[in-house]
C-alpha cells in the first residue's frame, strides 16, 4: 500500500488486534511519520494543521507531492489537512477516547464492550497536503470511480448491452443516432414482425385441433374371446301359448282379433276356448317370453369351446326385441372371461343347434312381428356393449355349417375439442312425474355399465318410450314398468319405429371400444351318413335333422389384431418447438431471453416505480438529519485546535465525524480516510 492510496480493511473478530497492529506499523513506516513511530502501538494521525507545532522530538511528515489545482475551501469543512491519516478508527485494545484526529473532526461513539470488530467500507476523502501548499488548505474534488459512473440496471442501454436478444445492442448502444443504428432498428423490427406472424399462424393452427387416424396391426399371445348372443328367429313356441296369452298378446303380437282366436287355436292344433273362459286380471310380457320362448336346453344339441365340452350353464339369458336370447361368455356376475391362445377353426366356440321349426307360429297375417325365415340370429360383440341383435345380428340357416372367422379391432377416439367421443354412460331411467322437482335425484340402483354406442342408443330409446308411453319395453333397461300388450300395440312399438326412422338419438362414439370384423363361409350339413347317425342319436327323423339342425363355428383368424387410433395432429410440444425455432431464426432468442426481459421489467418497476417512493421517503429523512448535523457542526468549533490523544481510561462521548459523506449509524461500521 502506497502513501496517498485509499484502502479498505476488513478485520474479523479473533485476529483483528494482531492484523491491525501489523498493518498499522506498516502504514507508519510507509508514511515515515515521527508521531506515528513514537507510539508504536497504534498508527497516530499525522494531521497537517500548520498552527500547532509538533511535539518535542517529533517532526512533521517530510514527504510531499505536487500541488493540485486549488478551489475555494468547503465552507462546511475546516481547512485542516491530514496526510495518510486514519480517521475514526475503532479501538481494538479497549482504549478510552478517540484516536488522533484532525482538528475540527471527531469520531463515532462505539461501545467498547463489543468483542466483534469490523473495519467496513472505508470512504476515501482527499485533501491537499499543507506541506506542499502551506498558505492555503482547499479541498480536492472526489474522483468518480467505476461504481460512480455505473448506470442503473433499469437503464435500457445497460439491458441492451447484456441481453442475448440479437441486434438490441446495436440499436440502444452508446452514442448518438446514426444511419447504422437506424438500419439495425429496422432489421430488428422486421425480424420481430416476421416472428410474431409465424407465432400467430402456429397458434391458430393449434386452435383448430386437427387430428389424424393411425392404423396399426399388433400381435398378441392371447386374446379374450368375444361375447356371442344367439336368438331363435321365432319368438314364441306354439305349444306354449294359452287362450289367456292369445287374449292379451294376440292383438299386439299376432294381429289377431277376438273373433279369430278359435280359428287360430285350430291352426295350432289346440281345442277352442271353453265358454266359461275368464282371462287373468293382469299380464306380464316378460313372463310370456320366458315361458313360451325357445329354451336353450331344448335348442342346444352340442357345445364345445376349444375342444372342451360346454353347456347351457355357460350362457346367460337376456331379453332383446326378438324375445328371449342367450349370450355366451358374457362376463356377467363376475364370471371369468374366456381366452384363446390360438387362432383357426377348433380354437373357438362350436355349437350344434336345433331351430325347432315345428314350434314356429303360423303366419296368420302379414305383420311386422311375424317371421318368414327359419334359423338363428347371431351377434358377436364385446362384453361392454349390449346386443342389438335385431339390427346388427347375422343369420345362420339350418342344414348348413357356418364358419365365422373373426378379427379383433380396437378403436380409440379423441374427446372434444379434437373429436366427439364420450366415456360417460347415460341413465336410461326417466321419471315422468317427479315428486319433488327441486330435490336431489334418487340414487342409482347399481353401478352403470361402461359407455358404448349401443348402450347409448338403448338408453335413448328407453327414455323416449318412457316419455311417450309411461312404460318400457321388456328388452329395455331401467326401472320403469314393463308395457302391457295393449301399450305395446298402441304406443310402444309405433313410437320406437318412428324414432328409429327419424334417428332421433345422437350418440357420440365411445373413446375406447372393441369390435370384431367377420368373414362367413358355410357348407351343407349333415351328409346322408351323418343324418342317419344324428337321427339315431337324438331320436329324430332324418327329415327333421336335415330341416332343423345347424352348426355354428366361431374362431379367431389369427391372434393379431388391428388398432385404429385417433391422435392429435399438433401437440403442445410441437407448438413450443415451432415457436422456439422461429424465435431462434428471426430474433436469436430463447426461453432464457424471455426471462431476461422479465427480469429487466422487474428492475424497471423497482427503480422507476418503487424507487420513486423510496427516494421520497429518504429525502424526508435526509432533511431531518441535515438539520441535526448543522447543529452539531456549530458546536465543534471549540475543539478544532485540540491535539488528539490516546487514553487507556474510560472513553468520553464524542460527536459524529464531520466528513463529506454521511456516516453510517451502525455500531459495527468505521471509516478509514486517507489522503491521495
XYZ file of C-alpha atoms in Angstrom:
676
model
C 0.000 0.000 0.000
C 1.492 3.316 -1.091
C 1.002 6.606 0.708
C -1.891 8.509 -0.684
C -3.837 5.393 -1.823
C -7.161 4.730 -0.076
C -7.624 1.322 1.410
C -10.417 -0.707 2.934
C -9.640 -3.216 5.604
C -11.966 -5.855 6.880
C -10.860 -7.430 10.092
C -12.537 -10.346 11.763
C -13.177 -10.754 15.443
C -10.436 -13.078 16.657
C -7.429 -11.887 14.620
C -8.422 -8.220 14.458
C -5.846 -6.867 17.001
C -2.893 -8.722 15.501
C -3.705 -7.811 11.930
C -4.447 -4.279 12.932
C -1.072 -3.766 14.662
C 0.779 -5.217 11.699
C -0.973 -3.076 9.153
C -0.641 -0.002 11.372
C 3.096 -0.494 11.758
C 3.480 -0.961 8.009
C 1.486 2.173 7.344
C 3.573 4.134 9.795
C 6.811 3.021 8.133
C 5.482 3.844 4.699
C 4.330 7.267 5.849
C 7.565 7.860 7.772
C 5.634 9.853 10.310
C 7.521 10.557 13.615
C 4.323 10.915 15.552
C 3.184 7.504 14.335
C 6.591 5.986 15.048
C 6.581 7.440 18.541
C 3.526 5.441 19.545
C 4.455 2.005 18.127
C 1.091 0.716 19.277
C -1.446 2.345 17.025
C -0.870 4.432 13.946
C -1.322 8.002 15.141
C -2.810 10.582 12.877
C -0.418 12.949 11.263
C -2.562 15.996 10.997
C -1.494 18.939 8.916
C -2.655 21.903 10.905
C 0.252 24.410 10.496
C -0.724 26.365 13.602
C 0.278 23.954 16.386
C 3.848 22.729 16.496
C 4.674 19.073 16.699
C 5.636 17.556 19.971
C 9.131 17.758 21.269
C 11.411 15.356 19.493
C 8.947 14.847 16.692
C 8.911 16.312 13.288
C 6.275 16.895 10.741
C 5.784 14.471 7.874
C 8.518 15.272 5.436
C 7.081 13.730 2.276
C 5.160 15.836 -0.156
C 3.520 15.578 -3.526
C 2.872 18.059 -6.303
C 0.225 20.582 -5.548
C -3.090 20.196 -7.304
C -5.263 22.945 -8.640
C -6.940 24.536 -5.717
C -10.506 25.611 -5.338
C -12.272 27.586 -2.654
C -12.389 25.740 0.615
C -15.524 23.888 1.526
C -17.472 26.108 3.895
C -18.819 23.055 5.694
C -15.351 21.565 6.331
C -12.449 23.240 8.152
C -9.308 23.895 6.229
C -7.070 21.417 8.083
C -5.156 18.878 6.022
C -4.072 15.429 7.151
C -1.746 13.161 5.158
C -2.038 9.396 5.460
C -4.325 9.538 8.445
C -6.722 7.083 9.987
C -9.985 8.731 10.925
C -12.441 7.301 13.395
C -10.510 4.069 13.646
C -12.340 1.896 16.150
C -10.282 0.890 19.157
C -9.109 -2.666 19.328
C -7.267 -2.683 22.629
C -10.064 -1.201 24.770
C -8.648 2.277 24.518
C -10.713 5.019 26.009
C -11.151 8.049 23.838
C -10.697 8.630 20.141
C -7.598 8.150 18.098
C -5.698 11.133 16.836
C -7.937 13.078 14.506
C -7.536 16.351 12.691
C -8.844 19.477 14.275
C -12.475 20.081 13.677
C -13.342 16.382 13.473
C -14.460 13.810 15.957
C -15.265 10.107 15.857
C -18.327 7.985 16.143
C -19.004 6.669 19.589
C -18.698 2.926 19.769
C -19.317 0.552 22.682
C -16.012 -0.775 23.959
C -17.569 -3.960 25.285
C -18.451 -5.295 21.845
C -15.956 -8.094 21.147
C -16.706 -8.105 17.452
C -14.929 -5.639 15.283
C -15.272 -4.913 11.603
C -13.404 -2.317 9.690
C -16.039 -1.966 6.971
C -16.090 0.077 3.779
C -13.726 2.940 4.356
C -14.711 6.025 2.422
C -11.981 7.901 0.698
C -11.647 11.632 1.401
C -8.821 13.589 -0.194
C -7.419 16.994 0.690
C -4.259 18.779 -0.402
C -1.287 18.418 1.879
C -0.327 21.510 3.959
C 3.303 20.638 3.419
C 3.007 21.182 -0.317
C 0.657 24.147 -0.027
C 1.328 25.870 3.294
C -0.535 29.022 2.521
C -3.918 27.511 1.692
C -5.978 24.466 2.533
C -8.537 23.957 -0.205
C -10.295 20.619 -0.610
C -9.879 18.420 -3.676
C -12.705 17.066 -5.782
C -13.511 13.449 -5.096
C -12.651 11.331 -8.134
C -15.531 9.377 -9.588
C -14.694 5.710 -9.843
C -16.342 2.961 -11.947
C -19.081 2.467 -9.384
C -19.906 6.165 -9.514
C -20.317 6.049 -13.292
C -22.332 2.844 -13.352
C -25.804 3.153 -14.791
C -28.792 1.609 -13.003
C -29.949 -1.857 -14.054
C -33.220 -0.391 -15.305
C -31.407 1.620 -17.997
C -32.280 0.318 -21.462
C -28.662 0.691 -22.588
C -27.399 -1.461 -19.759
C -30.028 -4.088 -20.590
C -29.261 -3.970 -24.323
C -25.534 -4.428 -23.733
C -26.054 -7.684 -21.830
C -29.266 -9.095 -23.330
C -28.996 -12.169 -25.575
C -31.607 -10.787 -27.992
C -29.787 -10.261 -31.261
C -29.459 -6.730 -32.594
C -30.667 -4.971 -29.466
C -27.172 -3.834 -28.501
C -26.716 -2.182 -31.889
C -29.957 -0.228 -31.530
C -29.506 1.042 -27.958
C -25.724 1.349 -27.911
C -23.835 4.418 -26.661
C -23.634 7.483 -28.816
C -25.986 9.476 -30.894
C -28.413 8.276 -33.563
C -26.651 7.227 -36.767
C -27.843 5.672 -40.047
C -26.201 2.404 -38.996
C -28.248 2.351 -35.822
C -31.412 3.150 -37.784
C -30.774 0.249 -40.165
C -30.290 -2.064 -37.208
C -33.558 -0.837 -35.717
C -35.394 -1.541 -38.985
C -33.868 -5.026 -39.190
C -34.852 -5.818 -35.608
C -38.421 -4.624 -36.164
C -38.799 -6.619 -39.394
C -37.456 -9.764 -37.748
C -39.767 -9.269 -34.784
C -42.766 -8.793 -37.113
C -41.925 -11.976 -39.043
C -41.539 -13.892 -35.805
C -44.907 -12.695 -34.466
C -46.592 -13.601 -37.771
C -45.243 -17.132 -37.626
C -46.267 -17.480 -33.987
C -49.801 -16.294 -34.784
C -50.085 -18.807 -37.632
C -48.863 -21.691 -35.463
C -51.180 -20.779 -32.592
C -54.127 -20.508 -34.979
C -53.348 -23.930 -36.437
C -53.138 -25.393 -32.949
C -56.506 -23.817 -32.089
C -58.172 -25.728 -34.942
C -57.487 -29.017 -33.070
C -56.695 -31.237 -36.023
C -56.369 -34.976 -35.565
C -55.072 -37.872 -37.609
C -56.022 -41.559 -37.676
C -53.343 -44.211 -37.353
C -53.964 -47.826 -38.399
C -51.664 -50.451 -36.932
C -51.554 -54.208 -36.603
C -50.288 -55.792 -33.423
C -49.596 -59.300 -32.274
C -50.721 -60.951 -29.064
C -50.067 -64.266 -27.386
C -53.621 -64.472 -26.060
C -56.935 -62.838 -26.919
C -60.175 -62.554 -24.962
C -62.963 -64.395 -26.712
C -65.917 -62.155 -27.620
C -69.472 -62.433 -26.341
C -71.786 -64.401 -28.677
C -75.560 -63.823 -28.484
C -77.967 -66.320 -30.059
C -81.682 -65.790 -30.713
C -84.206 -68.019 -32.414
C -85.988 -66.207 -35.196
C -89.314 -67.444 -33.813
C -90.048 -65.583 -30.545
C -92.756 -67.875 -29.117
C -93.391 -71.579 -29.319
C -96.855 -72.548 -30.477
C -97.144 -75.379 -27.995
C -96.679 -72.969 -25.067
C -99.397 -70.481 -25.985
C -102.636 -70.490 -23.980
C -106.046 -68.889 -24.597
C -105.089 -66.309 -21.965
C -101.935 -65.454 -23.955
C -103.999 -65.022 -27.107
C -106.445 -62.814 -25.246
C -103.746 -60.436 -24.023
C -100.944 -60.724 -26.594
C -102.818 -61.889 -29.697
C -103.762 -58.420 -30.985
C -100.313 -56.933 -30.235
C -98.027 -59.753 -31.368
C -100.036 -61.662 -33.962
C -102.601 -59.137 -35.110
C -105.477 -61.386 -34.023
C -108.944 -60.139 -33.370
C -111.008 -61.756 -30.601
C -113.256 -63.460 -33.178
C -110.202 -65.135 -34.770
C -108.944 -66.823 -31.622
C -110.849 -70.048 -32.230
C -109.549 -70.408 -35.791
C -106.023 -69.680 -34.694
C -106.243 -72.304 -31.955
C -107.397 -74.858 -34.531
C -104.350 -73.895 -36.655
C -102.199 -74.574 -33.642
C -103.872 -77.947 -33.142
C -105.420 -76.843 -29.889
C -109.073 -77.153 -28.839
C -111.150 -73.965 -28.867
C -111.704 -71.878 -25.778
C -114.366 -73.144 -23.409
C -117.490 -70.960 -22.946
C -116.670 -70.143 -19.329
C -113.115 -68.830 -20.049
C -112.094 -65.856 -17.889
C -108.815 -64.028 -18.703
C -106.394 -63.086 -15.922
C -106.686 -59.581 -14.477
C -103.035 -58.766 -15.278
C -100.499 -59.910 -17.794
C -96.677 -59.713 -17.880
C -94.948 -59.725 -21.256
C -91.598 -60.767 -19.801
C -93.144 -63.825 -18.207
C -94.786 -64.718 -21.518
C -91.476 -64.739 -23.378
C -89.705 -66.573 -20.562
C -92.360 -69.276 -20.537
C -93.235 -69.579 -24.210
C -89.898 -68.727 -25.782
C -87.367 -71.279 -27.051
C -85.192 -72.561 -24.239
C -81.502 -73.242 -24.689
C -81.834 -76.670 -23.121
C -84.145 -77.682 -25.999
C -82.158 -75.992 -28.783
C -78.579 -76.823 -27.770
C -77.594 -80.259 -29.050
C -73.833 -79.989 -28.625
C -71.400 -77.307 -27.383
C -67.619 -77.212 -27.304
C -65.134 -74.469 -26.614
C -61.562 -75.162 -27.725
C -62.430 -78.844 -27.819
C -63.791 -78.881 -24.257
C -67.486 -79.527 -23.649
C -69.741 -76.661 -22.573
C -73.442 -76.386 -21.838
C -76.345 -74.072 -21.009
C -74.606 -73.053 -17.794
C -72.050 -71.180 -19.895
C -74.793 -68.986 -21.383
C -76.681 -66.038 -19.877
C -80.332 -65.313 -20.558
C -81.036 -61.842 -21.944
C -84.109 -60.183 -23.424
C -83.907 -58.372 -26.752
C -86.526 -57.095 -29.118
C -86.561 -60.575 -30.676
C -87.539 -62.119 -27.360
C -85.553 -64.366 -25.058
C -81.934 -64.811 -26.173
C -78.743 -66.343 -24.789
C -75.223 -64.936 -24.550
C -72.042 -66.999 -24.346
C -69.046 -65.581 -22.402
C -70.984 -62.520 -21.211
C -68.829 -61.979 -18.123
C -71.847 -61.014 -16.003
C -71.976 -61.598 -12.249
C -68.191 -61.609 -12.051
C -67.742 -64.620 -14.345
C -64.228 -65.056 -15.707
C -63.853 -64.219 -19.373
C -62.657 -66.980 -21.650
C -59.491 -66.550 -23.664
C -57.861 -68.365 -26.542
C -54.123 -68.774 -27.229
C -54.532 -69.936 -30.827
C -56.371 -68.977 -33.949
C -58.200 -71.061 -36.522
C -61.125 -73.480 -36.525
C -61.364 -75.681 -33.463
C -59.928 -72.982 -31.170
C -63.186 -71.184 -30.524
C -66.884 -71.874 -29.942
C -68.617 -74.666 -31.829
C -72.329 -75.334 -31.209
C -74.940 -77.590 -32.803
C -78.464 -76.160 -32.540
C -81.977 -77.351 -33.212
C -84.111 -74.482 -34.512
C -87.381 -76.347 -33.654
C -89.185 -75.338 -36.814
C -92.249 -77.328 -35.820
C -92.731 -74.868 -32.918
C -92.889 -71.832 -35.198
C -96.107 -69.811 -35.068
C -98.353 -69.970 -38.122
C -98.294 -66.946 -40.371
C -101.773 -65.588 -39.817
C -101.332 -62.035 -41.042
C -98.571 -60.011 -42.604
C -97.458 -58.074 -39.547
C -94.018 -56.902 -38.505
C -93.666 -59.431 -35.701
C -94.450 -62.386 -37.930
C -91.235 -64.173 -39.019
C -90.951 -65.599 -42.520
C -87.486 -67.120 -42.151
C -86.182 -70.019 -40.120
C -82.880 -70.184 -38.334
C -80.793 -68.463 -35.689
C -79.805 -64.814 -35.388
C -76.239 -64.292 -34.085
C -74.350 -61.219 -32.918
C -70.656 -61.146 -31.957
C -69.864 -58.204 -29.702
C -67.729 -57.135 -26.762
C -68.747 -57.690 -23.183
C -69.115 -53.931 -22.569
C -71.949 -53.327 -25.038
C -75.464 -54.782 -25.033
C -76.613 -56.765 -28.057
C -78.815 -55.054 -30.637
C -79.394 -58.305 -32.428
C -82.493 -57.262 -34.361
C -80.375 -54.633 -36.167
C -76.792 -55.935 -36.105
C -77.171 -59.729 -35.992
C -76.469 -62.070 -38.913
C -78.489 -65.181 -39.725
C -77.463 -68.815 -39.647
C -79.661 -71.258 -41.590
C -80.379 -74.888 -40.690
C -78.871 -77.553 -42.932
C -75.539 -75.700 -43.031
C -72.367 -75.477 -41.019
C -71.384 -71.792 -40.824
C -67.780 -70.765 -40.174
C -67.261 -67.291 -38.757
C -63.669 -66.032 -38.826
C -63.206 -63.012 -36.560
C -60.552 -60.365 -36.258
C -60.384 -58.088 -33.261
C -60.267 -54.327 -33.770
C -59.560 -51.803 -31.052
C -60.769 -48.275 -31.710
C -59.606 -45.195 -29.825
C -61.152 -41.795 -30.441
C -60.270 -38.388 -29.053
C -62.600 -36.311 -26.884
C -63.543 -32.735 -27.615
C -62.169 -30.465 -28.992
C -60.134 -32.874 -31.181
C -63.037 -35.300 -31.605
C -66.526 -36.054 -30.330
C -66.088 -39.213 -28.276
C -67.618 -39.722 -24.859
C -66.932 -42.034 -21.944
C -69.897 -41.147 -19.695
C -72.695 -43.669 -19.626
C -76.271 -42.411 -19.733
C -79.029 -43.215 -17.293
C -81.939 -44.928 -19.047
C -84.382 -44.152 -16.251
C -86.904 -41.397 -16.779
C -89.095 -40.039 -14.009
C -92.263 -38.889 -15.764
C -93.752 -37.230 -12.651
C -91.102 -36.412 -10.078
C -92.459 -35.862 -6.596
C -90.028 -33.062 -5.830
C -88.539 -31.358 -8.879
C -86.214 -29.290 -6.715
C -84.984 -32.205 -4.651
C -81.926 -34.281 -5.398
C -82.282 -37.184 -7.826
C -82.737 -40.640 -6.452
C -79.746 -42.926 -6.106
C -78.844 -45.222 -8.975
C -79.713 -48.843 -8.109
C -76.290 -50.121 -9.173
C -73.110 -49.186 -10.970
C -73.610 -48.091 -14.537
C -72.042 -50.157 -17.297
C -69.201 -48.684 -19.363
C -70.226 -46.330 -22.122
C -70.860 -47.894 -25.505
C -72.575 -46.781 -28.671
C -75.241 -49.483 -28.449
C -75.772 -48.786 -24.775
C -76.281 -45.096 -25.502
C -78.844 -45.860 -28.200
C -80.690 -48.292 -25.960
C -80.809 -45.762 -23.120
C -82.043 -43.082 -25.526
C -84.808 -45.380 -26.818
C -85.811 -46.239 -23.260
C -86.165 -42.595 -22.262
C -88.124 -41.816 -25.421
C -90.603 -44.662 -24.971
C -90.938 -43.948 -21.252
C -91.666 -40.295 -22.004
C -94.247 -41.157 -24.656
C -95.935 -44.170 -23.114
C -95.045 -44.127 -19.433
C -93.548 -47.630 -19.629
C -90.648 -49.516 -21.171
C -90.394 -52.495 -23.427
C -89.165 -55.699 -21.870
C -85.712 -55.571 -23.515
C -85.070 -52.023 -22.344
C -83.080 -51.316 -19.165
C -84.215 -49.061 -16.347
C -86.712 -49.042 -13.546
C -89.895 -48.088 -15.433
C -92.710 -50.678 -15.522
C -92.906 -53.034 -18.482
C -95.547 -52.104 -21.017
C -98.697 -54.189 -21.284
C -99.588 -55.906 -24.596
C -102.075 -53.156 -25.363
C -99.430 -50.491 -24.679
C -97.105 -52.446 -26.962
C -99.626 -52.262 -29.762
C -100.919 -48.741 -29.289
C -97.835 -46.802 -28.158
C -94.506 -48.563 -27.617
C -93.997 -50.251 -30.988
C -95.209 -47.256 -33.087
C -93.140 -44.786 -31.027
C -89.976 -46.874 -31.263
C -90.377 -47.421 -35.020
C -90.922 -43.717 -35.601
C -87.874 -42.890 -33.512
C -85.665 -45.298 -35.457
C -86.831 -43.837 -38.746
C -86.055 -40.292 -37.618
C -82.767 -41.333 -35.984
C -83.593 -39.050 -33.073
C -80.813 -40.392 -30.828
C -77.493 -38.599 -31.134
C -74.816 -40.740 -29.540
C -71.113 -39.930 -29.848
C -68.558 -42.635 -30.410
C -67.008 -44.162 -27.315
C -63.455 -43.090 -26.594
C -62.394 -46.746 -26.449
C -64.296 -49.644 -27.982
C -63.764 -53.103 -29.395
C -65.432 -54.580 -32.431
C -64.964 -57.737 -34.437
C -64.684 -57.990 -38.186
C -66.278 -61.154 -39.548
C -65.903 -63.403 -42.562
C -68.565 -66.054 -43.083
C -68.429 -69.261 -45.056
C -70.722 -72.287 -44.983
C -71.106 -75.857 -46.147
C -74.134 -78.124 -46.274
C -74.627 -80.476 -43.390
C -75.342 -83.057 -42.367
C -74.396 -85.539 -45.034
C -76.594 -88.583 -45.591
C -74.482 -90.838 -43.323
C -74.374 -88.094 -40.690
C -78.137 -87.604 -40.987
C -78.807 -91.218 -40.151
C -76.354 -91.088 -37.240
C -77.845 -87.901 -35.792
C -81.382 -89.258 -36.220
C -80.497 -92.283 -34.117
C -78.563 -90.190 -31.564
C -81.289 -87.600 -30.915
C -84.286 -89.868 -31.644
C -85.454 -87.763 -34.546
C -86.262 -88.497 -38.126
C -83.757 -87.914 -40.876
C -86.032 -85.266 -42.381
C -86.206 -83.430 -39.069
C -82.413 -83.482 -38.760
C -81.978 -82.133 -42.271
C -84.519 -79.315 -41.743
C -83.678 -78.204 -38.184
C -80.039 -78.843 -37.308
C -77.247 -76.359 -37.904
C -73.650 -75.984 -36.740
C -72.016 -72.651 -35.867
C -68.203 -72.407 -35.556
C -66.762 -69.070 -34.344
C -62.978 -68.553 -34.021
C -60.197 -66.022 -34.451
C -58.456 -65.963 -37.771
C -55.156 -65.123 -36.027
C -54.026 -63.695 -32.740
C -53.016 -60.400 -34.286
C -55.443 -57.516 -34.032
C -55.862 -54.093 -35.565
C -55.772 -50.772 -33.759
C -57.484 -47.692 -35.149
C -56.356 -44.728 -33.091
C -57.022 -41.050 -33.390
C -54.059 -38.887 -32.444
C -53.573 -35.186 -32.061
C -52.067 -33.841 -35.230
C -50.378 -30.970 -33.415
C -49.242 -31.356 -29.826
C -48.310 -28.615 -27.370
C -44.678 -29.763 -27.529
C -44.684 -29.285 -31.293
C -46.187 -25.821 -30.878
C -43.458 -24.843 -28.412
C -40.809 -26.347 -30.691
C -42.062 -24.351 -33.682
C -42.202 -21.150 -31.657
C -38.693 -21.791 -30.335
C -37.381 -22.441 -33.843
C -38.939 -19.274 -35.225
C -37.658 -17.335 -32.223
C -34.109 -18.516 -32.797
C -34.290 -17.956 -36.573
C -35.685 -14.432 -36.609
C -34.593 -12.772 -33.357
C -31.972 -15.169 -31.987
C -33.747 -15.557 -28.660
C -34.536 -18.441 -26.344
C -36.519 -19.098 -23.224
C -33.779 -17.532 -21.112
C -34.089 -14.370 -23.200
C -37.705 -14.122 -22.110
C -36.541 -14.474 -18.525
C -34.031 -11.678 -19.113
C -36.791 -9.416 -20.416
C -38.979 -10.233 -17.431
C -36.063 -9.548 -15.101
C -35.476 -6.183 -16.803
C -39.140 -5.271 -16.413
C -38.875 -6.111 -12.724
C -35.825 -3.838 -12.457
C -37.693 -1.024 -14.196
C -40.604 -1.431 -11.832
C -38.310 -1.485 -8.813
C -36.227 1.530 -9.853
C -38.825 3.699 -11.509
C -41.951 2.942 -9.501
C -40.798 1.714 -6.117
C -37.703 3.918 -6.271
C -39.894 6.983 -6.515
C -41.491 6.231 -3.165
C -38.154 5.211 -1.599
C -36.455 8.431 -2.691
C -39.350 10.466 -1.417
C -39.121 8.806 1.963
C -35.304 9.095 2.009
C -35.422 12.809 1.202
C -37.683 13.396 4.176
C -35.269 11.548 6.481
C -32.250 13.362 4.962
C -33.766 16.761 5.582
C -34.265 15.902 9.239
C -30.717 14.539 9.568
C -29.216 17.563 7.746
C -30.746 19.962 10.254
C -29.339 17.979 13.189
C -25.864 17.773 11.550
C -25.674 21.564 11.177
C -26.354 21.957 14.880
C -23.535 19.523 15.685
C -21.060 21.312 13.399
C -21.738 24.626 15.104
C -20.788 23.125 18.454
C -17.494 21.663 17.230
C -15.597 24.955 16.827
C -14.134 24.860 20.334
C -12.444 21.526 19.732
C -10.762 22.477 16.469
C -7.233 23.074 17.903
C -7.178 20.231 20.408
C -4.453 17.645 19.965
C -5.804 14.145 19.654
C -4.574 11.790 22.293
C -4.511 8.174 23.304
C -6.071 7.209 26.570
C -6.486 3.937 28.362
C -9.154 5.284 30.660
C -12.874 5.470 30.080
C -13.754 6.860 26.683
C -15.653 10.156 26.764
C -18.598 10.579 24.452
C -17.688 12.074 21.081
C -19.873 13.694 18.441
C -20.040 12.232 14.905
C -17.328 12.906 12.335
C -17.793 15.949 10.140
C -16.849 14.399 6.780
C -18.192 14.979 3.319
C -20.221 11.750 3.274
C -22.979 10.804 5.690
C -21.534 8.201 8.005
C -23.467 5.066 8.844
C -25.060 4.963 12.285
C -24.262 1.274 12.657
C -22.136 0.407 15.685
C -20.245 -2.094 13.595
C -19.002 0.380 10.978
C -15.956 2.629 10.979
C -14.340 4.629 8.193
C -10.756 4.801 7.025
C -9.914 8.155 5.486
C -6.597 8.579 3.708
C -5.066 11.231 1.592
C -4.286 10.527 -2.044
